[in-house]
Structures are given as structure tokens and as C-alpha cells.
């Protein structure tokens, strides 16, 4: 008996304890962004959601094209449950069968969503709206027109956004507007005419940047005078902390940078994924996110103190007043690959 007991005890000590399957903590993976938005999601939104739902949320930072690629690569066996992407990619993800329609009946927070921020007939919602423009060191007088950036005085003093990033399409629209003299809404259809203009900017480009946060720091340090084109969500949090970098919006206009969320088709634990997406657009969560990242919320009924309101375009009437331009992404997406290749050839610095 003693031998048997010792053998059983030894076996028990050598075998790790495994929780019954039903008691194991459920997990979902969510593709998010970096920067102030991503930091707030990781520090404030996810921990509270985990406590409320008794689950684990695994965030993974990325950007729109990379996040779409992740969904493609795991389409047959989805790893992610929710993905953050820009508005331009929602039609692509829907057409490729990567995302699912949102269940309105399980997302009560959608009642406050502005209609313009529901995408593809219910396949995605906005999370935050940034202003798209140039950013500059505060000791530098910003140009009144984008056309000034082609002048010799800016030789080697500009940073240009990577062709892999969404705002590179804004830059092409700017170049087309300068080339044709037409407003953004018309110039976006004449980008093919603007590549000589694009190439003419090369002497003024110090380098290409892919990370808006790093670029903001480099501009603040004086490594370059001006960066174009980028979202205010990467710049204004530093401006608000008194770093010597801020945004400017030349007379041609400004762009709407709309960050969104989608439900990955057949992703793990769809009930948790839907609950997480609903949490992301609840007014209290949106208020905190907007105050931290200085982005405009896509939902109505939020009141901001003046120190926040000065940085954002809210409510929608203020967005319209500022003329935030949203491109025709269906048209641009069909041509983006070719344009990106041409940009890469021009700016192989």
C-alpha cells in the first residue's frame, strides 16, 4: 500500500493541473493600431472589457494593409476576431469574404452611430476620425498652399509618407490638384496626369517615413521642416504635450482619416467579438478615446471640454464646416497597386 501511494503521489506531482475545457478562459485576438489610439485601447479599454466578460483580449498592432493581409493569410482558419482597418479597406475585405455583417440586435451602441460612419451596408463602423494634412516644426511657417512645397526653399527639408500607408493616396490627390488646378473631389480622378509633378518633388524629399509617431518626433527635433501627408492622431497628442510639432491645412483643403473596425468572418468567439465592437463605440469609451488620442468620435451626444474640442472636428456639422474630404475609395482601390508601384520607383531614395 505504501508503494502504491508513493507511486500515485509521484504521478500526481509529475502531471500538471489542466483546467476542464469549460472553465478555461476564452481569448480573442484583435488587430489594432499603434500610436495614442492603440495605447489607450491596450491600457484602458481592453482591461475593463476583460474584467466585465471574464475573457482575455490579445491585441496585435499593425496598419491597414498589413491587417488585411493577416485576414487573407488566415481566411481558412481565422486567428483574429476583430480587426481595425481604415475605411478604404472595408469594401476590399467585404468583397473577398474576409468580414461578416454586424448583428445590429447585439450592438445597442450602434443607435448613436452617425449614419455616414456605417460602412458597406453594415459591414463596419468608424472608431475615430482624424484630420489629414501636413505637420511641421513650430519654428517653421507652414505653407498657405500645397503648391509651395515644390519650391527650392524646401530642398531636402520634407518627409513624405510611405507609399504603403493610406495617406500616400492623399498625397497623390494633392499632386493632381496642383497639376490640374481642380479641387480634390475632381482631381482624384486625374491622378495619372500628376506623376511628373510627383517626380518633381523628389529633390525636396529628405526621406520616406512609415511610422507617423517617429516622424512627428523627428520633425519636433528639427531633422526636417515639414511632413506630408499624415493623420492628426499621430501629431496632436505631441502638440498637446507642448512638443514643437503641429498640423497645418493648406488652402486646398484637408482630408478625413477614418479608422474603423470590422468583424472577422468565422473568427473565434464571435459573441465576444461583437461585444468588444459594441464596447468600442459606446459613448463613454468614445469620449475617453477621443480625449486621449484627439480624434473625433463617430457617435452623437458627446460633450467635450474646450481643451479637447480645439483639436477635433465634432460633431458632424463641424466636420462639414471644415470640409473634410473623403476620397472615392472604390475608384482609388482599383488603381492603388499600380500607383504605389510608380511611387516606389520615383522615391527609391
Tab-separated table of C-alpha atoms in Angstrom:
chain	number	residue	atom	x	y	z
A	1	UNK	CA	0.000	0.000	0.000
A	2	UNK	CA	2.786	2.386	0.847
A	3	UNK	CA	4.458	1.682	-2.501
A	4	UNK	CA	1.182	2.213	-4.327
A	5	UNK	CA	0.519	5.503	-2.532
A	6	UNK	CA	4.017	6.773	-3.252
A	7	UNK	CA	3.598	5.838	-6.920
A	8	UNK	CA	0.256	7.596	-7.157
A	9	UNK	CA	1.615	10.692	-5.401
A	10	UNK	CA	4.608	10.785	-7.741
A	11	UNK	CA	2.328	10.552	-10.754
A	12	UNK	CA	0.120	13.356	-9.450
A	13	UNK	CA	3.075	15.649	-8.820
A	14	UNK	CA	4.521	14.964	-12.274
A	15	UNK	CA	1.248	15.689	-14.094
A	16	UNK	CA	0.401	19.426	-14.490
A	17	UNK	CA	-3.062	20.507	-13.495
A	18	UNK	CA	-5.237	21.300	-16.521
A	19	UNK	CA	-8.499	23.168	-16.127
A	20	UNK	CA	-11.577	21.496	-17.566
A	21	UNK	CA	-12.284	22.869	-21.037
A	22	UNK	CA	-15.475	24.613	-19.944
A	23	UNK	CA	-13.614	26.524	-17.265
A	24	UNK	CA	-10.756	27.730	-19.471
A	25	UNK	CA	-10.616	31.459	-20.122
A	26	UNK	CA	-11.774	32.393	-23.606
A	27	UNK	CA	-9.478	34.506	-25.783
A	28	UNK	CA	-9.932	36.713	-28.821
A	29	UNK	CA	-7.224	38.374	-30.886
A	30	UNK	CA	-7.825	41.920	-32.062
A	31	UNK	CA	-5.726	43.717	-34.670
A	32	UNK	CA	-5.266	47.321	-33.533
A	33	UNK	CA	-3.112	50.316	-34.442
A	34	UNK	CA	-0.119	51.784	-32.696
A	35	UNK	CA	0.139	55.372	-31.534
A	36	UNK	CA	-2.061	57.079	-28.979
A	37	UNK	CA	-5.157	55.180	-30.101
A	38	UNK	CA	-3.530	51.806	-29.707
A	39	UNK	CA	-2.010	52.773	-26.380
A	40	UNK	CA	-5.391	53.793	-24.996
A	41	UNK	CA	-7.080	50.628	-26.272
A	42	UNK	CA	-4.451	48.457	-24.579
A	43	UNK	CA	-4.326	50.350	-21.301
A	44	UNK	CA	-7.923	51.389	-20.737
A	45	UNK	CA	-10.451	49.622	-22.941
A	46	UNK	CA	-9.148	46.059	-23.048
A	47	UNK	CA	-8.550	45.552	-19.282
A	48	UNK	CA	-12.066	46.765	-18.432
A	49	UNK	CA	-13.584	44.557	-21.129
A	50	UNK	CA	-11.647	41.539	-19.859
A	51	UNK	CA	-12.951	42.111	-16.337
A	52	UNK	CA	-16.536	42.553	-17.495
A	53	UNK	CA	-16.592	39.487	-19.745
A	54	UNK	CA	-14.168	37.183	-17.948
A	55	UNK	CA	-12.035	36.744	-21.039
A	56	UNK	CA	-8.628	37.586	-22.493
A	57	UNK	CA	-8.112	40.017	-25.375
A	58	UNK	CA	-4.827	39.727	-27.254
A	59	UNK	CA	-4.031	42.958	-29.156
A	60	UNK	CA	-1.639	42.975	-32.092
A	61	UNK	CA	-0.523	46.279	-33.601
A	62	UNK	CA	-0.448	46.834	-37.335
A	63	UNK	CA	-1.692	49.103	-40.117
A	64	UNK	CA	-4.476	48.749	-42.643
A	65	UNK	CA	-2.805	46.875	-45.487
A	66	UNK	CA	-0.945	44.596	-43.084
A	67	UNK	CA	-4.146	43.847	-41.191
A	68	UNK	CA	-5.967	42.976	-44.406
A	69	UNK	CA	-3.076	40.673	-45.316
A	70	UNK	CA	-3.363	38.954	-41.934
A	71	UNK	CA	-7.038	38.259	-42.569
A	72	UNK	CA	-6.257	36.890	-46.028
A	73	UNK	CA	-3.485	34.639	-44.739
A	74	UNK	CA	-5.755	33.096	-42.102
A	75	UNK	CA	-9.027	33.082	-44.046
A	76	UNK	CA	-9.436	29.300	-43.898
A	77	UNK	CA	-8.637	29.202	-40.184
A	78	UNK	CA	-9.176	32.728	-38.806
A	79	UNK	CA	-6.899	33.766	-35.957
A	80	UNK	CA	-8.374	37.230	-35.368
A	81	UNK	CA	-11.887	38.042	-34.207
A	82	UNK	CA	-11.911	41.829	-34.707
A	83	UNK	CA	-9.721	43.902	-36.984
A	84	UNK	CA	-9.088	47.640	-37.099
A	85	UNK	CA	-8.659	48.952	-40.651
A	86	UNK	CA	-9.213	52.239	-42.480
A	87	UNK	CA	-12.476	52.928	-44.291
A	88	UNK	CA	-10.877	52.368	-47.696
A	89	UNK	CA	-10.225	48.673	-46.958
A	90	UNK	CA	-13.740	47.700	-45.881
A	91	UNK	CA	-15.033	47.235	-49.468
A	92	UNK	CA	-11.978	45.084	-50.234
A	93	UNK	CA	-12.421	42.918	-47.144
A	94	UNK	CA	-16.123	42.502	-47.835
A	95	UNK	CA	-15.600	41.558	-51.491
A	96	UNK	CA	-13.032	38.937	-50.501
A	97	UNK	CA	-15.302	37.398	-47.887
A	98	UNK	CA	-12.971	38.270	-45.005
A	99	UNK	CA	-15.548	40.015	-42.813
A	100	UNK	CA	-19.087	39.422	-41.604
A	101	UNK	CA	-22.126	41.663	-41.380
A	102	UNK	CA	-22.574	43.233	-37.961
A	103	UNK	CA	-25.505	41.992	-35.850
A	104	UNK	CA	-27.422	45.168	-35.006
A	105	UNK	CA	-29.547	43.388	-32.418
A	106	UNK	CA	-26.440	42.635	-30.329
A	107	UNK	CA	-24.817	46.054	-30.714
A	108	UNK	CA	-27.076	48.574	-28.951
A	109	UNK	CA	-24.386	51.266	-29.110
A	110	UNK	CA	-24.958	51.490	-32.867
A	111	UNK	CA	-28.096	53.505	-32.112
A	112	UNK	CA	-25.851	56.560	-31.596
A	113	UNK	CA	-23.635	55.946	-34.641
A	114	UNK	CA	-23.795	58.692	-37.276
A	115	UNK	CA	-25.180	57.042	-40.454
A	116	UNK	CA	-22.217	58.181	-42.543
A	117	UNK	CA	-19.926	56.086	-40.341
A	118	UNK	CA	-21.622	52.751	-41.002
A	119	UNK	CA	-19.872	51.154	-43.970
A	120	UNK	CA	-20.828	48.761	-46.748
A	121	UNK	CA	-24.395	48.389	-45.538
A	122	UNK	CA	-23.418	47.186	-42.099
A	123	UNK	CA	-20.002	45.548	-42.514
A	124	UNK	CA	-18.014	48.028	-40.430
A	125	UNK	CA	-18.182	51.080	-38.214
A	126	UNK	CA	-15.878	54.013	-37.728
A	127	UNK	CA	-13.909	54.272	-34.487
A	128	UNK	CA	-12.296	57.679	-34.807
A	129	UNK	CA	-11.877	60.417	-37.375
A	130	UNK	CA	-8.576	62.243	-37.767
A	131	UNK	CA	-7.706	65.316	-39.796
A	132	UNK	CA	-5.348	64.704	-42.704
A	133	UNK	CA	-2.842	67.408	-43.597
A	134	UNK	CA	0.789	68.419	-43.245
A	135	UNK	CA	2.733	68.560	-39.987
A	136	UNK	CA	5.611	70.873	-39.257
A	137	UNK	CA	8.080	72.097	-36.688
A	138	UNK	CA	6.531	75.058	-34.901
A	139	UNK	CA	9.516	77.279	-35.738
A	140	UNK	CA	8.651	76.845	-39.430
A	141	UNK	CA	5.906	78.888	-41.080
A	142	UNK	CA	3.635	76.394	-42.819
A	143	UNK	CA	2.783	76.942	-46.485
A	144	UNK	CA	-0.549	78.514	-47.345
A	145	UNK	CA	-0.813	76.275	-50.409
A	146	UNK	CA	0.456	72.774	-51.077
A	147	UNK	CA	1.979	74.183	-54.264
A	148	UNK	CA	4.661	75.935	-52.197
A	149	UNK	CA	6.193	72.587	-51.208
A	150	UNK	CA	7.658	72.276	-54.703
A	151	UNK	CA	9.682	75.479	-54.256
A	152	UNK	CA	13.526	75.239	-53.999
A	153	UNK	CA	13.498	76.627	-50.447
A	154	UNK	CA	12.224	73.231	-49.275
A	155	UNK	CA	15.043	71.261	-50.886
A	156	UNK	CA	15.872	68.304	-48.625
A	157	UNK	CA	13.527	69.558	-45.896
A	158	UNK	CA	10.425	67.413	-46.398
A	159	UNK	CA	9.429	63.982	-45.145
A	160	UNK	CA	6.996	62.047	-47.328
A	161	UNK	CA	4.638	59.321	-46.145
A	162	UNK	CA	5.380	55.807	-47.361
A	163	UNK	CA	3.545	54.567	-50.471
A	164	UNK	CA	2.420	51.639	-48.304
A	165	UNK	CA	0.418	53.918	-45.999
A	166	UNK	CA	-3.083	55.177	-46.771
A	167	UNK	CA	-2.176	58.911	-46.639
A	168	UNK	CA	0.072	58.367	-49.668
A	169	UNK	CA	-3.159	58.418	-51.679
A	170	UNK	CA	-3.924	61.817	-50.164
A	171	UNK	CA	-0.538	62.993	-51.415
A	172	UNK	CA	-1.370	61.816	-54.933
A	173	UNK	CA	-4.666	63.718	-54.800
A	174	UNK	CA	-2.757	66.823	-53.675
A	175	UNK	CA	-0.312	66.459	-56.582
A	176	UNK	CA	-3.200	66.035	-59.024
A	177	UNK	CA	-4.932	69.111	-57.607
A	178	UNK	CA	-1.778	71.205	-58.031
A	179	UNK	CA	-1.191	69.846	-61.549
A	180	UNK	CA	-4.757	70.363	-62.788
A	181	UNK	CA	-5.904	73.286	-60.664
A	182	UNK	CA	-9.004	71.318	-59.722
A	183	UNK	CA	-10.443	70.660	-56.239
A	184	UNK	CA	-9.746	67.359	-54.535
A	185	UNK	CA	-13.163	65.941	-55.482
A	186	UNK	CA	-12.304	66.263	-59.197
A	187	UNK	CA	-8.523	65.889	-59.044
A	188	UNK	CA	-8.758	62.394	-57.536
A	189	UNK	CA	-9.885	61.133	-60.945
A	190	UNK	CA	-6.870	62.649	-62.710
A	191	UNK	CA	-4.020	61.219	-60.646
A	192	UNK	CA	-2.470	59.565	-63.714
A	193	UNK	CA	-1.739	63.049	-65.053
A	194	UNK	CA	0.164	64.066	-61.916
A	195	UNK	CA	3.185	61.749	-61.790
A	196	UNK	CA	5.530	64.238	-63.470
A	197	UNK	CA	4.514	66.654	-60.720
A	198	UNK	CA	5.117	63.934	-58.142
A	199	UNK	CA	8.606	63.246	-59.515
A	200	UNK	CA	9.429	66.960	-59.463
A	201	UNK	CA	9.118	66.907	-55.660
A	202	UNK	CA	11.901	64.381	-55.214
A	203	UNK	CA	14.740	66.926	-54.641
A	204	UNK	CA	12.781	68.340	-51.707
A	205	UNK	CA	12.257	64.941	-50.035
A	206	UNK	CA	14.719	64.151	-47.256
A	207	UNK	CA	13.319	60.672	-46.647
A	208	UNK	CA	10.234	58.480	-46.634
A	209	UNK	CA	8.540	57.627	-43.351
A	210	UNK	CA	6.276	54.734	-42.473
A	211	UNK	CA	5.756	55.449	-38.779
A	212	UNK	CA	3.798	58.632	-38.075
A	213	UNK	CA	4.851	58.695	-34.424
A	214	UNK	CA	8.534	58.514	-35.246
A	215	UNK	CA	8.113	61.116	-37.987
A	216	UNK	CA	6.404	63.502	-35.560
A	217	UNK	CA	9.332	63.145	-33.161
A	218	UNK	CA	11.861	63.759	-35.945
A	219	UNK	CA	10.055	66.893	-37.093
A	220	UNK	CA	9.914	68.086	-33.476
A	221	UNK	CA	13.677	67.532	-33.214
A	222	UNK	CA	14.272	69.617	-36.326
A	223	UNK	CA	15.522	66.800	-38.555
A	224	UNK	CA	13.143	68.090	-41.233
A	225	UNK	CA	10.805	71.063	-41.528
A	226	UNK	CA	7.585	69.517	-42.831
A	227	UNK	CA	5.991	66.102	-43.187
A	228	UNK	CA	3.203	65.199	-45.606
A	229	UNK	CA	0.573	63.852	-45.560
A	230	UNK	CA	-0.392	62.392	-42.161
A	231	UNK	CA	-3.219	61.946	-39.689
A	232	UNK	CA	-3.636	64.314	-36.767
A	233	UNK	CA	-3.964	61.325	-34.398
A	234	UNK	CA	-0.188	60.868	-34.673
A	235	UNK	CA	0.654	64.558	-34.302
A	236	UNK	CA	-1.764	66.368	-32.000
A	237	UNK	CA	-1.078	64.234	-28.907
A	238	UNK	CA	2.513	65.540	-29.080
A	239	UNK	CA	1.360	69.094	-29.813
A	240	UNK	CA	-0.880	68.892	-26.768
A	241	UNK	CA	2.173	67.940	-24.689
A	242	UNK	CA	3.933	71.100	-25.924
A	243	UNK	CA	6.279	69.313	-28.311
A	244	UNK	CA	7.380	71.693	-31.127
A	245	UNK	CA	5.305	69.992	-33.820
A	246	UNK	CA	1.782	70.705	-35.058
A	247	UNK	CA	-0.581	70.319	-38.011
A	248	UNK	CA	-1.434	72.719	-40.829
A	249	UNK	CA	-4.109	72.587	-43.516
A	250	UNK	CA	-3.264	74.434	-46.727
A	251	UNK	CA	-5.982	76.255	-48.626
A	252	UNK	CA	-6.687	73.344	-50.985
A	253	UNK	CA	-8.360	71.503	-48.114
A	254	UNK	CA	-7.986	68.736	-45.565
A	255	UNK	CA	-8.702	65.029	-45.559
A	256	UNK	CA	-10.784	62.777	-43.332
A	257	UNK	CA	-8.767	59.896	-41.942
A	258	UNK	CA	-11.357	57.403	-40.761
A	259	UNK	CA	-10.280	54.451	-38.644
A	260	UNK	CA	-12.780	51.615	-38.499
A	261	UNK	CA	-13.476	48.183	-37.070
A	262	UNK	CA	-14.729	45.017	-38.749
A	263	UNK	CA	-15.881	41.594	-37.579
A	264	UNK	CA	-13.650	38.846	-38.957
A	265	UNK	CA	-15.755	36.196	-40.680
A	266	UNK	CA	-15.786	32.936	-38.717
A	267	UNK	CA	-13.303	34.346	-36.216
A	268	UNK	CA	-13.045	32.767	-32.746
A	269	UNK	CA	-15.746	33.516	-30.170
A	270	UNK	CA	-17.987	35.717	-32.305
A	271	UNK	CA	-20.108	36.635	-29.292
A	272	UNK	CA	-17.107	38.183	-27.542
A	273	UNK	CA	-16.007	39.858	-30.774
A	274	UNK	CA	-19.409	41.518	-31.208
A	275	UNK	CA	-19.432	42.609	-27.566
A	276	UNK	CA	-15.954	44.118	-27.990
A	277	UNK	CA	-17.011	46.040	-31.094
A	278	UNK	CA	-20.076	47.319	-29.273
A	279	UNK	CA	-17.887	48.420	-26.360
A	280	UNK	CA	-15.621	50.345	-28.747
A	281	UNK	CA	-18.468	52.634	-29.875
A	282	UNK	CA	-20.147	53.163	-26.518
A	283	UNK	CA	-20.273	56.923	-25.791
A	284	UNK	CA	-18.231	56.722	-22.574
A	285	UNK	CA	-15.484	54.732	-24.305
A	286	UNK	CA	-15.513	57.021	-27.334
A	287	UNK	CA	-15.243	60.089	-25.128
A	288	UNK	CA	-12.184	58.740	-23.341
A	289	UNK	CA	-10.560	57.603	-26.576
A	290	UNK	CA	-11.179	60.959	-28.245
A	291	UNK	CA	-9.789	62.896	-25.307
A	292	UNK	CA	-6.649	60.764	-25.228
A	293	UNK	CA	-5.949	60.366	-28.957
A	294	UNK	CA	-7.564	63.669	-30.035
A	295	UNK	CA	-9.741	62.044	-32.677
A	296	UNK	CA	-13.382	62.800	-33.451
A	297	UNK	CA	-15.924	60.182	-32.338
A	298	UNK	CA	-18.337	58.656	-34.891
A	299	UNK	CA	-21.233	58.727	-32.420
A	300	UNK	CA	-23.540	61.547	-31.376
A	301	UNK	CA	-24.292	63.018	-27.991
A	302	UNK	CA	-20.804	63.555	-26.553
A	303	UNK	CA	-19.769	66.825	-24.942
A	304	UNK	CA	-16.115	67.832	-24.814
A	305	UNK	CA	-14.293	70.397	-22.733
A	306	UNK	CA	-12.702	73.253	-24.720
A	307	UNK	CA	-9.197	71.808	-24.284
A	308	UNK	CA	-10.302	68.757	-26.297
A	309	UNK	CA	-12.747	70.425	-28.673
A	310	UNK	CA	-9.985	72.667	-30.088
A	311	UNK	CA	-8.201	69.648	-31.578
A	312	UNK	CA	-11.083	67.720	-33.116
A	313	UNK	CA	-13.817	68.216	-35.710
A	314	UNK	CA	-17.010	67.356	-33.848
A	315	UNK	CA	-19.959	66.960	-34.212
A	316	UNK	CA	-20.603	66.086	-37.865
A	317	UNK	CA	-21.647	69.660	-38.590
A	318	UNK	CA	-18.122	70.755	-37.653
A	319	UNK	CA	-16.659	68.109	-39.968
A	320	UNK	CA	-18.743	69.514	-42.816
A	321	UNK	CA	-17.777	73.066	-41.888
A	322	UNK	CA	-14.088	72.178	-42.135
A	323	UNK	CA	-14.629	70.483	-45.480
A	324	UNK	CA	-13.017	67.168	-44.571
A	325	UNK	CA	-12.619	65.324	-47.839
A	326	UNK	CA	-13.147	61.562	-48.134
A	327	UNK	CA	-11.867	60.132	-51.419
A	328	UNK	CA	-13.737	57.772	-53.713
A	329	UNK	CA	-12.039	54.674	-52.342
A	330	UNK	CA	-13.729	52.316	-54.792
A	331	UNK	CA	-12.105	54.180	-57.670
A	332	UNK	CA	-8.754	54.537	-55.906
A	333	UNK	CA	-8.566	50.957	-54.628
A	334	UNK	CA	-8.892	49.623	-58.172
A	335	UNK	CA	-5.780	51.601	-59.182
A	336	UNK	CA	-3.775	51.783	-55.987
A	337	UNK	CA	-1.393	48.911	-56.693
A	338	UNK	CA	-0.187	50.499	-59.925
A	339	UNK	CA	0.113	53.933	-58.362
A	340	UNK	CA	2.018	52.530	-55.395
A	341	UNK	CA	4.484	50.860	-57.749
A	342	UNK	CA	5.046	54.158	-59.566
A	343	UNK	CA	5.575	55.974	-56.275
A	344	UNK	CA	8.106	53.375	-55.181
A	345	UNK	CA	10.032	53.801	-58.414
A	346	UNK	CA	10.109	57.579	-58.063
A	347	UNK	CA	11.106	57.678	-54.397
A	348	UNK	CA	13.598	54.829	-54.183
A	349	UNK	CA	15.851	57.046	-52.078
